[in-house]
Amino acid sequence: MGISIRAYARHRGVTDTAVHKAIRAGRITPEADGTIDATKADAEWARNSAPARSGTQARAPRVAVPEAADIGHDTGRDAGAAALPAGGASLLQARTVNEVVKAQTNKVRLARLKGELVERSQVVAHVFKLARDERDAWLNWPARVSAQMAATLAVDPHAMHLALEAAVRAHLAELGEVRVKVD
């Protein structure tokens, strides 16, 4: 048999309302008869409460925090789940991870609103359009300059056009090859 809720509140130096809230929130567990085992409840209070509320100066346990780059990648699980210990987490650790994830999400939203971030699909479409325009400009270049070059060099204009077009196509094919550089 433990002590009453009011006696435990005096023991902790808090109001009995704070103890009732801790019980409802699951931060401490009363005995079957409704009383409180002070030793067990003190350990639960310290483990499951934020340091500012705990009444003790215990340090919060360190929690691995997900990197900002991990936010937004769908790995099939919650972004903060990887940061929690495998055997479960205390309420404080779960809250810490939750707050970090919320802060990182808000940072990404703010960057998007400021125009510092754009949608990946828009970037891919824009780069594709730029590359296509560049390719088309190079493919049209032999037709524009072959006659002038042929006149300057005193060669057949059609042969000059065919030679330039073949050289440009070969060069574009070379540029289109994917080359992986490993340093």
PDB file of C-alpha atoms in Angstrom, residues 29-128:
ATOM      1  CA  THR A  29       1.100   4.530 -12.581  1.00  0.00           C
ATOM      2  CA  PRO A  30      -0.935   4.254  -9.377  1.00  0.00           C
ATOM      3  CA  GLU A  31      -1.225   1.017  -7.428  1.00  0.00           C
ATOM      4  CA  ALA A  32      -4.312  -1.172  -7.840  1.00  0.00           C
ATOM      5  CA  ASP A  33      -5.884   0.390  -4.735  1.00  0.00           C
ATOM      6  CA  GLY A  34      -5.424   3.939  -6.124  1.00  0.00           C
ATOM      7  CA  THR A  35      -2.489   4.855  -3.875  1.00  0.00           C
ATOM      8  CA  ILE A  36       0.960   5.765  -5.128  1.00  0.00           C
ATOM      9  CA  ASP A  37       4.244   3.966  -4.472  1.00  0.00           C
ATOM     10  CA  ALA A  38       6.493   7.036  -4.067  1.00  0.00           C
ATOM     11  CA  THR A  39       9.755   5.352  -5.111  1.00  0.00           C
ATOM     12  CA  LYS A  40       8.292   3.801  -8.246  1.00  0.00           C
ATOM     13  CA  ALA A  41       6.343   6.961  -9.124  1.00  0.00           C
ATOM     14  CA  ASP A  42       9.444   9.164  -8.663  1.00  0.00           C
ATOM     15  CA  ALA A  43      11.381   6.997 -11.142  1.00  0.00           C
ATOM     16  CA  GLU A  44       8.479   7.055 -13.642  1.00  0.00           C
ATOM     17  CA  TRP A  45       8.072  10.828 -13.204  1.00  0.00           C
ATOM     18  CA  ALA A  46      11.763  11.435 -13.897  1.00  0.00           C
ATOM     19  CA  ARG A  47      11.797   9.096 -16.887  1.00  0.00           C
ATOM     20  CA  ASN A  48       8.569  10.276 -18.530  1.00  0.00           C
ATOM     21  CA  SER A  49       8.510  14.003 -17.808  1.00  0.00           C
ATOM     22  CA  ALA A  50      10.339  16.932 -19.346  1.00  0.00           C
ATOM     23  CA  PRO A  51      13.213  18.151 -17.114  1.00  0.00           C
ATOM     24  CA  ALA A  52      11.539  21.539 -16.571  1.00  0.00           C
ATOM     25  CA  ARG A  53       8.505  19.806 -15.058  1.00  0.00           C
ATOM     26  CA  SER A  54      10.252  17.055 -13.159  1.00  0.00           C
ATOM     27  CA  GLY A  55      11.309  18.989 -10.054  1.00  0.00           C
ATOM     28  CA  THR A  56      14.785  17.404 -10.281  1.00  0.00           C
ATOM     29  CA  GLN A  57      17.818  18.485 -12.222  1.00  0.00           C
ATOM     30  CA  ALA A  58      18.212  15.156 -14.043  1.00  0.00           C
ATOM     31  CA  ARG A  59      19.670  15.480 -17.531  1.00  0.00           C
ATOM     32  CA  ALA A  60      17.521  14.421 -20.426  1.00  0.00           C
ATOM     33  CA  PRO A  61      18.801  11.316 -22.190  1.00  0.00           C
ATOM     34  CA  ARG A  62      20.464  11.935 -25.544  1.00  0.00           C
ATOM     35  CA  VAL A  63      18.343  11.023 -28.532  1.00  0.00           C
ATOM     36  CA  ALA A  64      19.620  10.446 -32.041  1.00  0.00           C
ATOM     37  CA  VAL A  65      18.107  13.127 -34.249  1.00  0.00           C
ATOM     38  CA  PRO A  66      17.247  12.487 -37.912  1.00  0.00           C
ATOM     39  CA  GLU A  67      19.145  14.592 -40.417  1.00  0.00           C
ATOM     40  CA  ALA A  68      17.311  17.320 -42.304  1.00  0.00           C
ATOM     41  CA  ALA A  69      18.067  15.471 -45.527  1.00  0.00           C
ATOM     42  CA  ASP A  70      16.070  12.483 -44.281  1.00  0.00           C
ATOM     43  CA  ILE A  71      12.897  14.513 -44.036  1.00  0.00           C
ATOM     44  CA  GLY A  72      10.640  13.925 -46.991  1.00  0.00           C
ATOM     45  CA  HIS A  73      12.171  10.590 -48.006  1.00  0.00           C
ATOM     46  CA  ASP A  74       9.511   7.911 -47.818  1.00  0.00           C
ATOM     47  CA  THR A  75      11.187   4.936 -46.209  1.00  0.00           C
ATOM     48  CA  GLY A  76       7.954   3.260 -45.240  1.00  0.00           C
ATOM     49  CA  ARG A  77       8.193   4.410 -41.633  1.00  0.00           C
ATOM     50  CA  ASP A  78       8.006   7.571 -39.598  1.00  0.00           C
ATOM     51  CA  ALA A  79      11.008   9.890 -40.014  1.00  0.00           C
ATOM     52  CA  GLY A  80      11.596   9.964 -36.276  1.00  0.00           C
ATOM     53  CA  ALA A  81      11.133   6.241 -35.699  1.00  0.00           C
ATOM     54  CA  ALA A  82      14.723   5.472 -36.635  1.00  0.00           C
ATOM     55  CA  ALA A  83      15.961   7.766 -33.889  1.00  0.00           C
ATOM     56  CA  LEU A  84      14.165   5.927 -31.097  1.00  0.00           C
ATOM     57  CA  PRO A  85      15.761   3.020 -29.237  1.00  0.00           C
ATOM     58  CA  ALA A  86      14.588  -0.428 -30.302  1.00  0.00           C
ATOM     59  CA  GLY A  87      13.245  -1.356 -26.865  1.00  0.00           C
ATOM     60  CA  GLY A  88      10.806   1.546 -26.815  1.00  0.00           C
ATOM     61  CA  ALA A  89      11.301   5.102 -25.775  1.00  0.00           C
ATOM     62  CA  SER A  90      10.430   7.239 -22.864  1.00  0.00           C
ATOM     63  CA  LEU A  91       7.877   9.956 -23.300  1.00  0.00           C
ATOM     64  CA  LEU A  92      10.648  12.561 -23.182  1.00  0.00           C
ATOM     65  CA  GLN A  93      12.579  10.885 -25.999  1.00  0.00           C
ATOM     66  CA  ALA A  94       9.473  10.579 -28.139  1.00  0.00           C
ATOM     67  CA  ARG A  95       8.602  14.229 -27.573  1.00  0.00           C
ATOM     68  CA  THR A  96      12.156  15.293 -28.395  1.00  0.00           C
ATOM     69  CA  VAL A  97      12.133  13.410 -31.693  1.00  0.00           C
ATOM     70  CA  ASN A  98       8.661  14.754 -32.480  1.00  0.00           C
ATOM     71  CA  GLU A  99       9.739  18.352 -31.856  1.00  0.00           C
ATOM     72  CA  VAL A 100      12.879  17.949 -33.982  1.00  0.00           C
ATOM     73  CA  VAL A 101      10.880  16.492 -36.876  1.00  0.00           C
ATOM     74  CA  LYS A 102       8.324  19.310 -36.601  1.00  0.00           C
ATOM     75  CA  ALA A 103      11.102  21.925 -36.595  1.00  0.00           C
ATOM     76  CA  GLN A 104      12.776  20.400 -39.643  1.00  0.00           C
ATOM     77  CA  THR A 105       9.459  20.151 -41.482  1.00  0.00           C
ATOM     78  CA  ASN A 106       8.691  23.789 -40.724  1.00  0.00           C
ATOM     79  CA  LYS A 107      12.168  24.766 -41.941  1.00  0.00           C
ATOM     80  CA  VAL A 108      11.493  23.044 -45.289  1.00  0.00           C
ATOM     81  CA  ARG A 109       8.048  24.690 -45.558  1.00  0.00           C
ATOM     82  CA  LEU A 110       9.549  28.118 -44.864  1.00  0.00           C
ATOM     83  CA  ALA A 111      12.265  27.613 -47.478  1.00  0.00           C
ATOM     84  CA  ARG A 112       9.584  26.594 -49.998  1.00  0.00           C
ATOM     85  CA  LEU A 113       7.492  29.685 -49.189  1.00  0.00           C
ATOM     86  CA  LYS A 114      10.556  31.927 -49.590  1.00  0.00           C
ATOM     87  CA  GLY A 115      11.150  30.442 -53.031  1.00  0.00           C
ATOM     88  CA  GLU A 116      14.432  28.793 -52.001  1.00  0.00           C
ATOM     89  CA  LEU A 117      13.050  25.343 -52.849  1.00  0.00           C
ATOM     90  CA  VAL A 118      11.224  24.240 -55.970  1.00  0.00           C
ATOM     91  CA  GLU A 119       9.465  21.029 -56.929  1.00  0.00           C
ATOM     92  CA  ARG A 120      11.751  18.380 -58.365  1.00  0.00           C
ATOM     93  CA  SER A 121       9.390  17.670 -61.280  1.00  0.00           C
ATOM     94  CA  GLN A 122       9.491  21.342 -62.329  1.00  0.00           C
ATOM     95  CA  VAL A 123      13.296  21.335 -62.284  1.00  0.00           C
ATOM     96  CA  VAL A 124      13.511  18.130 -64.300  1.00  0.00           C
ATOM     97  CA  ALA A 125      11.060  19.487 -66.889  1.00  0.00           C
ATOM     98  CA  HIS A 126      12.948  22.798 -67.136  1.00  0.00           C
ATOM     99  CA  VAL A 127      16.360  21.120 -67.545  1.00  0.00           C
ATOM    100  CA  PHE A 128      14.905  18.778 -70.172  1.00  0.00           C
TER     101      PHE A 128
END
